[in-house]
CSV table of C-alpha atoms in Angstrom, one decimal:
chain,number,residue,atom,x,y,z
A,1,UNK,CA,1.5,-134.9,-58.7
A,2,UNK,CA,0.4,-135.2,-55.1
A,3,UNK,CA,-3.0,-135.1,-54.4
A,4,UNK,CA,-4.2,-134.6,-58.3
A,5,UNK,CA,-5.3,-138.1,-59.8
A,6,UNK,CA,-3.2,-139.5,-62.5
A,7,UNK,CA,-4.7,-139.6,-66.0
A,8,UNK,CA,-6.4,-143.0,-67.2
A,9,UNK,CA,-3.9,-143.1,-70.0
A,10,UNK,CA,-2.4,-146.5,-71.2
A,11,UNK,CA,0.1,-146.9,-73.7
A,12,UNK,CA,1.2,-149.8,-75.7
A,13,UNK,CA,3.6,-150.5,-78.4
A,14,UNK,CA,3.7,-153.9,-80.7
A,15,UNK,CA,6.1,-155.1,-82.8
A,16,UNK,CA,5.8,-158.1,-85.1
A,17,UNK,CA,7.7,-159.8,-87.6
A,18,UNK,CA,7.0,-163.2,-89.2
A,19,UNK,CA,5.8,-165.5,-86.5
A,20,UNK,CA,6.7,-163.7,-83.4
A,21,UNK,CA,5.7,-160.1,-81.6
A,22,UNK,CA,6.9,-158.6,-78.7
A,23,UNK,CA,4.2,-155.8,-76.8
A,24,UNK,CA,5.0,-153.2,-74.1
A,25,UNK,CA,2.6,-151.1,-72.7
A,26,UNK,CA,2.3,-149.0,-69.6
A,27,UNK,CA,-0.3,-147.7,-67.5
A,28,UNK,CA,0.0,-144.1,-65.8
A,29,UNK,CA,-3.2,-144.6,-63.9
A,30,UNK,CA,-1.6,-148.1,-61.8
A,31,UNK,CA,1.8,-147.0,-62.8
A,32,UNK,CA,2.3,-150.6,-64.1
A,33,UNK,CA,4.8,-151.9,-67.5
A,34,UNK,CA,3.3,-155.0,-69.2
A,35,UNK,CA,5.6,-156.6,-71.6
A,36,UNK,CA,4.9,-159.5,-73.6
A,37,UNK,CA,6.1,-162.0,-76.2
A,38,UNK,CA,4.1,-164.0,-79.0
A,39,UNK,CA,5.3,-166.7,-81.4
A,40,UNK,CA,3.4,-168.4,-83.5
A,41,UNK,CA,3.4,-172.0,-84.9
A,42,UNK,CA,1.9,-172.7,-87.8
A,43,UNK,CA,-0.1,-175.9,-88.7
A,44,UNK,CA,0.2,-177.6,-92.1
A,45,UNK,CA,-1.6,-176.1,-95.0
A,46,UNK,CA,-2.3,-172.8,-92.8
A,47,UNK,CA,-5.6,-174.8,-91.3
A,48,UNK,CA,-4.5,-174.3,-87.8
A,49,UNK,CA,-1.7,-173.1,-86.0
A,50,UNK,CA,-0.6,-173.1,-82.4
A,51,UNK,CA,0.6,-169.4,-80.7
A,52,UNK,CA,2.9,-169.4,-77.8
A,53,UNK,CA,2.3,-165.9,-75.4
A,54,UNK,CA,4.0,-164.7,-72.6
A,55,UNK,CA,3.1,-161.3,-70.9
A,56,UNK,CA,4.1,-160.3,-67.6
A,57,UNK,CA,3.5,-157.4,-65.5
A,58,UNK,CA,6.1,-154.9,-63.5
A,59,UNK,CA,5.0,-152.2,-61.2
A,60,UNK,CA,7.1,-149.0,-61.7
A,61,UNK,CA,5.4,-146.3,-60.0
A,62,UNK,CA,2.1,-146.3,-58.2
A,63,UNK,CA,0.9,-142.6,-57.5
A,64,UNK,CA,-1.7,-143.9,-55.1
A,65,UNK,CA,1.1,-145.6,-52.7
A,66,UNK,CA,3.3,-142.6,-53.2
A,67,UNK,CA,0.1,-140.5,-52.1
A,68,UNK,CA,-0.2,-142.8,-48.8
A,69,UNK,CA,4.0,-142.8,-48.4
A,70,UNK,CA,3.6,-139.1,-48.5
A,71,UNK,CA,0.5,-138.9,-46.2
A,72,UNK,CA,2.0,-140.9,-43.7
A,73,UNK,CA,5.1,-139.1,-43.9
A,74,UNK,CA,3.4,-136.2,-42.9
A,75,UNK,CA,1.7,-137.6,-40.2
A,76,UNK,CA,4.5,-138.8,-38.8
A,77,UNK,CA,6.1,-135.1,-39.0
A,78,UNK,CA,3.0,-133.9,-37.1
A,79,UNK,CA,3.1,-136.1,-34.4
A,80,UNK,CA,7.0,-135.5,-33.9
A,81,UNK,CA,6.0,-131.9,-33.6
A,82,UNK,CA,3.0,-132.9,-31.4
A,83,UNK,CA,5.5,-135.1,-29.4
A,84,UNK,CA,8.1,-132.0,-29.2
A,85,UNK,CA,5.5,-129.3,-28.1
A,86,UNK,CA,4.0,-132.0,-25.5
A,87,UNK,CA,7.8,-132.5,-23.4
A,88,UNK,CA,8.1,-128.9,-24.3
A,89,UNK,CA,4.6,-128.7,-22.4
A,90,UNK,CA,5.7,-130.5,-19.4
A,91,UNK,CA,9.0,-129.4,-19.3
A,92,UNK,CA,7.5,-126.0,-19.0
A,93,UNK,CA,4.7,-126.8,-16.4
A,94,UNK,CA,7.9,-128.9,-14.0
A,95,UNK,CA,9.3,-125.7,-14.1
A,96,UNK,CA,6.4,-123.4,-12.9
A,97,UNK,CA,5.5,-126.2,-9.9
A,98,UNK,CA,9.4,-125.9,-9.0
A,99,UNK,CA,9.1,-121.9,-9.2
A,100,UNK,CA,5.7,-122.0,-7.4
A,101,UNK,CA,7.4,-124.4,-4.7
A,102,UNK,CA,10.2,-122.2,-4.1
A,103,UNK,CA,8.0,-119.4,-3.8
A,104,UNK,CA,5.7,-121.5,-1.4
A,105,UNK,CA,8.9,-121.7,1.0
A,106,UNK,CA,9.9,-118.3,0.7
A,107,UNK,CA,5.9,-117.2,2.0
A,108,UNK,CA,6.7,-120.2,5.1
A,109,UNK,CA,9.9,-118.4,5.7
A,110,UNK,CA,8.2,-114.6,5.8
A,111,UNK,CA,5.2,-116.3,7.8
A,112,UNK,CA,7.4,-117.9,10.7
A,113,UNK,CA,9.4,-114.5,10.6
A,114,UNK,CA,5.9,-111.8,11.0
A,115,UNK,CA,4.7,-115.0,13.9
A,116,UNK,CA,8.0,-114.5,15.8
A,117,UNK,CA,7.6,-110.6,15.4
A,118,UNK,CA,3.7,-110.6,16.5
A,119,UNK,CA,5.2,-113.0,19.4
A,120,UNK,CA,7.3,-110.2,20.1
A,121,UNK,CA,4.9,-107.5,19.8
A,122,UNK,CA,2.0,-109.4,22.2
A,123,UNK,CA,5.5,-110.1,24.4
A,124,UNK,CA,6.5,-106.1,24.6
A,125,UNK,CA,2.2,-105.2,24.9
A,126,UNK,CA,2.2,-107.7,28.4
A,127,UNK,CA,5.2,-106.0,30.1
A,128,UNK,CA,3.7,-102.0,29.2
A,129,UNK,CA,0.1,-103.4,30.7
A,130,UNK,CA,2.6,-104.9,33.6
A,131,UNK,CA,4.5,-101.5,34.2
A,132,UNK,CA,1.8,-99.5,33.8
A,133,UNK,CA,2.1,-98.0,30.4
A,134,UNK,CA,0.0,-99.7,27.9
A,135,UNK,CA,-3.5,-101.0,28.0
A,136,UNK,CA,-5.3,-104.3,27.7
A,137,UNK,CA,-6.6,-102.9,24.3
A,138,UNK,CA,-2.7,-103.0,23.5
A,139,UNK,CA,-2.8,-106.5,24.5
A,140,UNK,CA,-5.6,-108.1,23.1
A,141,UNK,CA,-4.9,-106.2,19.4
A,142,UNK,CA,-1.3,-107.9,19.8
A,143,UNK,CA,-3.6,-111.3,20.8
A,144,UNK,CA,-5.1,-110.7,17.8
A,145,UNK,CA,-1.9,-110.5,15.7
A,146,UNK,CA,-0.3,-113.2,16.9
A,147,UNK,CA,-3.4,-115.3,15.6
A,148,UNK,CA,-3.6,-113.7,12.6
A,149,UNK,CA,0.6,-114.3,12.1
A,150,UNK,CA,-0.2,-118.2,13.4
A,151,UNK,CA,-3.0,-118.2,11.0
A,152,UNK,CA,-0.9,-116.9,8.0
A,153,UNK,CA,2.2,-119.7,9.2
A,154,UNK,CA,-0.4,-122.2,8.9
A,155,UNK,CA,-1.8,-121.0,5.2
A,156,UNK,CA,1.7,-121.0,4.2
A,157,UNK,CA,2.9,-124.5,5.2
A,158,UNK,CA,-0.3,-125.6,3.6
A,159,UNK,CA,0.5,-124.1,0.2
A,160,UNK,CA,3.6,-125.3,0.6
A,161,UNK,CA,2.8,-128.8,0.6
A,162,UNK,CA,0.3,-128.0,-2.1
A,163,UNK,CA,2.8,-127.2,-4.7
A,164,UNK,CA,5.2,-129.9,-3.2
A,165,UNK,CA,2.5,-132.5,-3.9
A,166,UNK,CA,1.7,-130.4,-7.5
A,167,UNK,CA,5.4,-130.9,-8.2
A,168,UNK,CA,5.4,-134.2,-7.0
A,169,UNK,CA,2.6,-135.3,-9.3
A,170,UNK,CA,4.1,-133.5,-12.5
A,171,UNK,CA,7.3,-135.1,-12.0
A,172,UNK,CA,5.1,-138.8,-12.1
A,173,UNK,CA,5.9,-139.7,-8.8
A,174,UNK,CA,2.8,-141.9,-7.0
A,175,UNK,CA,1.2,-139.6,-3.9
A,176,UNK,CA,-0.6,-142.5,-2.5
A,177,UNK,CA,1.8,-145.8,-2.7
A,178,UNK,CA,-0.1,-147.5,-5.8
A,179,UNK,CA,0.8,-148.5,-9.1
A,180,UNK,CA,0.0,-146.1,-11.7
């Protein structure tokens, strides 16, 4: 019956013959047997008498700790599955700052290749202007490639230690040479 209250219901049973009784009784509310034992002395000329009792108590079932058992036990599934889905989580996010690093050194690689061809191109521009058969136009727009290449090269290495540093830092590695 989780999460419905238990009944206050008590039952008890007594049993008695001559001097001595025995009682049992239980409790669906605490969940707890009591079980007892009487005996009776009696005095001279039934004036007095003396009774001897023993009761005692036993806890069989208690639907409020079985409540908290299963509320804890399903607290503890939850935060397994939080646990799971959190290494899942990071497991997932090393692998995007290894994909993104990877890209990162591809974009280096295509950089350093369009600078060597705008290196080329400002190269071949010079030597027309030289023999006559291209213009300083020619020259100064390859000028202007060969920034814009550098200037790409340069964007490229800087991503590239961006998600070198980004992988760095998922993977729990320091940056800066403290404790963490």
């Amino acid at each position: 019956m989780q999460g419905k209250p238990w009944p206050e219901v008590s039952v008890s049973l007594t049993a008695q013959e001559g001097n001595a009784a025995l009682s049992l009784g239980l409790n669906l509310k605490t969940g707890v047997l009591n079980y007892g034992a009487q005996y009776t002395v009696l005095g001279t000329g039934g004036n007095g008498g003396v009774a001897f009792q023993v009761q005692a108590g036993i806890p069989l079932l208690s639907p409020v700790q079985d409540a908290g058992v299963a509320l804890q036990e399903k607290a503890l599934a939850q935060a397994r599955l939080a646990l799971e889905s959190a290494r899942r989580a990071a497991e997932l996010d090393l692998r995007a700052k290894y994909q993104a690093l990877l890209q990162a050194q591809a974009q280096v690689e295509v950089a350093a290749k369009a600078l060597a061809g705008a290196e080329n191109s400002l190269a071949v521009a010079q030597k027309r202007l030289e023999a006559g058969t291209g213009t300083v136009l020619e020259v100064m727009q390859a000028e202007v490639g060969l920034l814009q290449a550098r200037r790409t090269l340069e964007g490229a290495k800087a991503a590239l230690l961006q998600a070198y540093y980004a992988l760095w830092d998922a993977m729990g590695q320091d940056l800066v040479g403290g404790e963490r």
